[in-house]
PDB file of C-alpha atoms in Angstrom:
ATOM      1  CA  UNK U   1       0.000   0.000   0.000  1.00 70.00           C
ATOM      2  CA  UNK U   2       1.530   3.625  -0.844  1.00 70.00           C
ATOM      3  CA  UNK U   3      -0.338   6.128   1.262  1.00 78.00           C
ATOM      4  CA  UNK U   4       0.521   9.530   2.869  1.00 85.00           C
ATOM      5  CA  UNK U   5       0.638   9.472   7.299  1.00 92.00           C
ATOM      6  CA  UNK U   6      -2.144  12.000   8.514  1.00 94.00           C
ATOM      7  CA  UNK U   7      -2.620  12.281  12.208  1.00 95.00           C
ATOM      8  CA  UNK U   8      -6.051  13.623  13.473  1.00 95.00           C
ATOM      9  CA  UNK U   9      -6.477  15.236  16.614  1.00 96.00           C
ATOM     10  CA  UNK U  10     -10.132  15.750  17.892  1.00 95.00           C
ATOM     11  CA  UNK U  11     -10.756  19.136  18.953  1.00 96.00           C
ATOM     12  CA  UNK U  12     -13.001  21.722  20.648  1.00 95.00           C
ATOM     13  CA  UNK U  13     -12.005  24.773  18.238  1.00 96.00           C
ATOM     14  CA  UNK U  14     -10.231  24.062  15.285  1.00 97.00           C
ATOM     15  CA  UNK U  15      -9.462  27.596  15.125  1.00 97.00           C
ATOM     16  CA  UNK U  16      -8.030  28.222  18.392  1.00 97.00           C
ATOM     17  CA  UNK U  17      -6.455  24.690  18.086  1.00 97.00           C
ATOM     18  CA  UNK U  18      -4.971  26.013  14.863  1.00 98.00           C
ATOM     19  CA  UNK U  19      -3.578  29.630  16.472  1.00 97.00           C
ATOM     20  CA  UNK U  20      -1.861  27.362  18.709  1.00 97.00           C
ATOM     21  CA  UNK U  21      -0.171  24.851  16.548  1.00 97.00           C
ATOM     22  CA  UNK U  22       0.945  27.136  14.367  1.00 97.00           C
ATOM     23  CA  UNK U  23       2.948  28.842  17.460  1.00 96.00           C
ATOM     24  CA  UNK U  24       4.561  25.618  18.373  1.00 96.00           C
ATOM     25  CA  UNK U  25       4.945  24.737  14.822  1.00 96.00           C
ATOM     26  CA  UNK U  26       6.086  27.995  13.988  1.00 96.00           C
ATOM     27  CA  UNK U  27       4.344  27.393  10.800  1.00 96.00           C
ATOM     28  CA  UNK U  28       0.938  28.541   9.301  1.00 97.00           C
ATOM     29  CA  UNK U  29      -1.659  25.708   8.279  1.00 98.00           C
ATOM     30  CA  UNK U  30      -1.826  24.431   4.669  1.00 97.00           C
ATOM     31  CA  UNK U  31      -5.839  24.862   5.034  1.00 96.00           C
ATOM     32  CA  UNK U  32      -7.949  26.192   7.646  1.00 96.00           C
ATOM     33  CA  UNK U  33     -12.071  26.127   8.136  1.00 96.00           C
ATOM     34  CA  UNK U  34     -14.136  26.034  10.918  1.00 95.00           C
ATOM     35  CA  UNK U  35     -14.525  22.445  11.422  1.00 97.00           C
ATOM     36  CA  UNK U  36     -11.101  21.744  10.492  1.00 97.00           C
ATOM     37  CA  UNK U  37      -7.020  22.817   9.790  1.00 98.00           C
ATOM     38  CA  UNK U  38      -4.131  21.124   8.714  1.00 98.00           C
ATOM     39  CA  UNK U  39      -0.361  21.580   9.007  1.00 98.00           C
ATOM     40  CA  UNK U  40       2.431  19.291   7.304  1.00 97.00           C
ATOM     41  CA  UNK U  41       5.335  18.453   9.218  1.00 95.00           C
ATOM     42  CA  UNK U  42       8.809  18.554   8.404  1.00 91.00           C
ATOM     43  CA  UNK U  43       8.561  14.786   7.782  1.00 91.00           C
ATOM     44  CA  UNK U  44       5.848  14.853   5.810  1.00 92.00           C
ATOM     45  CA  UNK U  45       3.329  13.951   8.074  1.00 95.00           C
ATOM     46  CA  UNK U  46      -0.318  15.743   7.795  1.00 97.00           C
ATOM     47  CA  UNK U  47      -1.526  16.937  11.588  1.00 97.00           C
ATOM     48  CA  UNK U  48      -4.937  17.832  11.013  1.00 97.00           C
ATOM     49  CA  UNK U  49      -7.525  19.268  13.549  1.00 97.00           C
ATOM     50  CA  UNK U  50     -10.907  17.869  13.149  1.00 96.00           C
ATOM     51  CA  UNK U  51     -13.856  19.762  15.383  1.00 96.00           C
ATOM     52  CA  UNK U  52     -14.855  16.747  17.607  1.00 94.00           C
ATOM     53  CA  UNK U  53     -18.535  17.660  17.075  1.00 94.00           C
ATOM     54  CA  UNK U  54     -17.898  17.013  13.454  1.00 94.00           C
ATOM     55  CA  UNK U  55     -16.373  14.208  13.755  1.00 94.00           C
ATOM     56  CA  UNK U  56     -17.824  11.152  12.104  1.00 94.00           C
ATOM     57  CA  UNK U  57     -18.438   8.379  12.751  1.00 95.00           C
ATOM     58  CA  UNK U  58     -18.703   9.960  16.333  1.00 92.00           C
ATOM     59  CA  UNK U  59     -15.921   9.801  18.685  1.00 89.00           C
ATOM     60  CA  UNK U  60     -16.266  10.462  22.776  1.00 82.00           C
ATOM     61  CA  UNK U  61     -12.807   9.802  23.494  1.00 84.00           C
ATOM     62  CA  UNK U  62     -10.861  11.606  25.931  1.00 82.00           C
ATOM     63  CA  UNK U  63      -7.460  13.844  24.199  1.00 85.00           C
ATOM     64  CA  UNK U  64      -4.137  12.512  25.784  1.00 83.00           C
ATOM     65  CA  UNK U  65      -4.487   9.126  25.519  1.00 85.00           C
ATOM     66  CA  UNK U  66      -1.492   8.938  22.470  1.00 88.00           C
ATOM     67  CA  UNK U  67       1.617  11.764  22.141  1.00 94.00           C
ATOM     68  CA  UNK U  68       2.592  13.090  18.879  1.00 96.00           C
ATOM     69  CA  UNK U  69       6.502  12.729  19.194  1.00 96.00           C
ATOM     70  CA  UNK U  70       9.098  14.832  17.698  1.00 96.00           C
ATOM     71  CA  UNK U  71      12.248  13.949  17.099  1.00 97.00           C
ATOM     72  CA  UNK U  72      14.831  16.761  17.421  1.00 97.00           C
ATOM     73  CA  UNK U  73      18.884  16.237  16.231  1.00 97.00           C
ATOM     74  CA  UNK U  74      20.011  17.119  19.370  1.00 98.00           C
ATOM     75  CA  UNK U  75      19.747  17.201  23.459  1.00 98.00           C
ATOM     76  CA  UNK U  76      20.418  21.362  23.487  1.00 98.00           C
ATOM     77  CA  UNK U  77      17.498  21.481  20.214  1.00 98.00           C
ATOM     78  CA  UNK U  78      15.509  19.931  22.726  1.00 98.00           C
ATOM     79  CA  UNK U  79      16.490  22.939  25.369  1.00 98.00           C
ATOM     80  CA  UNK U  80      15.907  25.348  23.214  1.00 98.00           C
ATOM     81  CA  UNK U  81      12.755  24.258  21.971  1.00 97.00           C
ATOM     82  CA  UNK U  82      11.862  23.822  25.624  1.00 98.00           C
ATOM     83  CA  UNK U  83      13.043  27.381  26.350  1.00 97.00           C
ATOM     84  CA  UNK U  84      10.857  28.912  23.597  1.00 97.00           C
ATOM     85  CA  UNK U  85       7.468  26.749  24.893  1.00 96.00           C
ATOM     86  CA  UNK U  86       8.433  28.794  28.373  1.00 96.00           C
ATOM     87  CA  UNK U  87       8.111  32.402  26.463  1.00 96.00           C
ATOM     88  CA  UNK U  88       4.307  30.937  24.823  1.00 94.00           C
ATOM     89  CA  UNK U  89       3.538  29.944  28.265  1.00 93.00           C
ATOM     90  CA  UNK U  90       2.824  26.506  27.388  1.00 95.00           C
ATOM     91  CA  UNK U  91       1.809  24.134  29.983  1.00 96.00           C
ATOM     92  CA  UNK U  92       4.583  21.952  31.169  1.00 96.00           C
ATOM     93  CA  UNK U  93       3.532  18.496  31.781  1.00 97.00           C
ATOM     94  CA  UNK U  94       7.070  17.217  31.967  1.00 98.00           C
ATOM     95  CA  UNK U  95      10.133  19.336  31.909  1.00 98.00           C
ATOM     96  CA  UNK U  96      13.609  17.978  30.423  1.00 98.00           C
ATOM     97  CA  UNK U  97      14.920  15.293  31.582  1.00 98.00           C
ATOM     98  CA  UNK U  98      16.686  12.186  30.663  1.00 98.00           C
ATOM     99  CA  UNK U  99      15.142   8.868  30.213  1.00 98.00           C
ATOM    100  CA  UNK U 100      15.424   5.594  28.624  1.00 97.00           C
ATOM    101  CA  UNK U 101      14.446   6.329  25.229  1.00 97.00           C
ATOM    102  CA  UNK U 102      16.085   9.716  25.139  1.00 98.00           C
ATOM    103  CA  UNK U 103      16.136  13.280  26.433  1.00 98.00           C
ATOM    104  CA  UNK U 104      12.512  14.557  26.222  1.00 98.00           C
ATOM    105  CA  UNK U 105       9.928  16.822  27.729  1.00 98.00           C
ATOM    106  CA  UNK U 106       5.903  17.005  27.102  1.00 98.00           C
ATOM    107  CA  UNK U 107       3.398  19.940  26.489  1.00 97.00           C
ATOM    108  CA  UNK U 108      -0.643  19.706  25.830  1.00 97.00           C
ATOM    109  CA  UNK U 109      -2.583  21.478  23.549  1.00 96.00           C
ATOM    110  CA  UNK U 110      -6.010  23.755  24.857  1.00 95.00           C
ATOM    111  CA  UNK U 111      -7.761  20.373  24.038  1.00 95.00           C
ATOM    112  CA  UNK U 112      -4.991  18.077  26.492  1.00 95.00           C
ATOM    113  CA  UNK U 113      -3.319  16.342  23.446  1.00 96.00           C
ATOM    114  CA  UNK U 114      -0.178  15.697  24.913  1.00 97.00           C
ATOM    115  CA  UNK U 115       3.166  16.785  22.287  1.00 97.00           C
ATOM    116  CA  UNK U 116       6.182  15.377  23.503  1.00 98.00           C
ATOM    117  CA  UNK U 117       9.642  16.238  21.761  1.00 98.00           C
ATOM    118  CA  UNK U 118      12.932  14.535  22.248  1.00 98.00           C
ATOM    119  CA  UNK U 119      16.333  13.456  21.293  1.00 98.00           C
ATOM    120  CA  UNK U 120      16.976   9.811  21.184  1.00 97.00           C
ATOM    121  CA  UNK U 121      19.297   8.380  23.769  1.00 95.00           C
ATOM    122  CA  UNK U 122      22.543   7.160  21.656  1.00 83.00           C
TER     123      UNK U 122
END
């Protein structure tokens, strides 16, 4: 099978969800409506943001259950990165720190979808 990777994230306010992405991203979306945006990642990967109320079929579940993961070349990108979610005032959930897999640290989105991003342990 050839496809293209989307990930959807359920969400209150696709445009608010959107505002914020594109801060973390530091990238505008590739198409934006009310019920929905989407932003490509460096990878290639689609992140769209589907208004849960829209959604069908219907879907009650709770955000945070799965991380989107970013991989970043390097323990101080990871710093930095962390350093710059500090000046958006985005919620820490976990702050830097080593562990098995790597050197990582976690933020949520307004709707608790959990980003974490991270260097992998060598």
């Amino acid at each position: 099978m050839s496809a293209s990777t989307y990930l959807l994230f359920y969400v209150n306010d696709p445009q608010r969800s959107a505002d914020w992405y594109a801060q973390l991203l530091q990238t505008a979306p590739l198409e934006a409506s009310p019920g929905f945006a989407l932003f490509a990642l460096a990878d290639g990967t689609r992140l769209g943001l589907w208004k849960q109320a829209a959604v069908q079929p219907a879907s009650q579940q709770a955000a945070g259950a799965t991380e989107l993961c970013l991989m970043l070349d390097s323990q101080a990108a990871v710093n930095t990165e962390f350093a710059r979610w500090q000046t958006l005032t985005l919620p820490v959930l976990q702050a830097p720190q080593d562990m098995d897999f790597g050197f990582t640290c976690v933020t949520a989105d307004p709707d608790g979808h959990r980003i974490r991003i991270f260097h992998p342990a060598a």
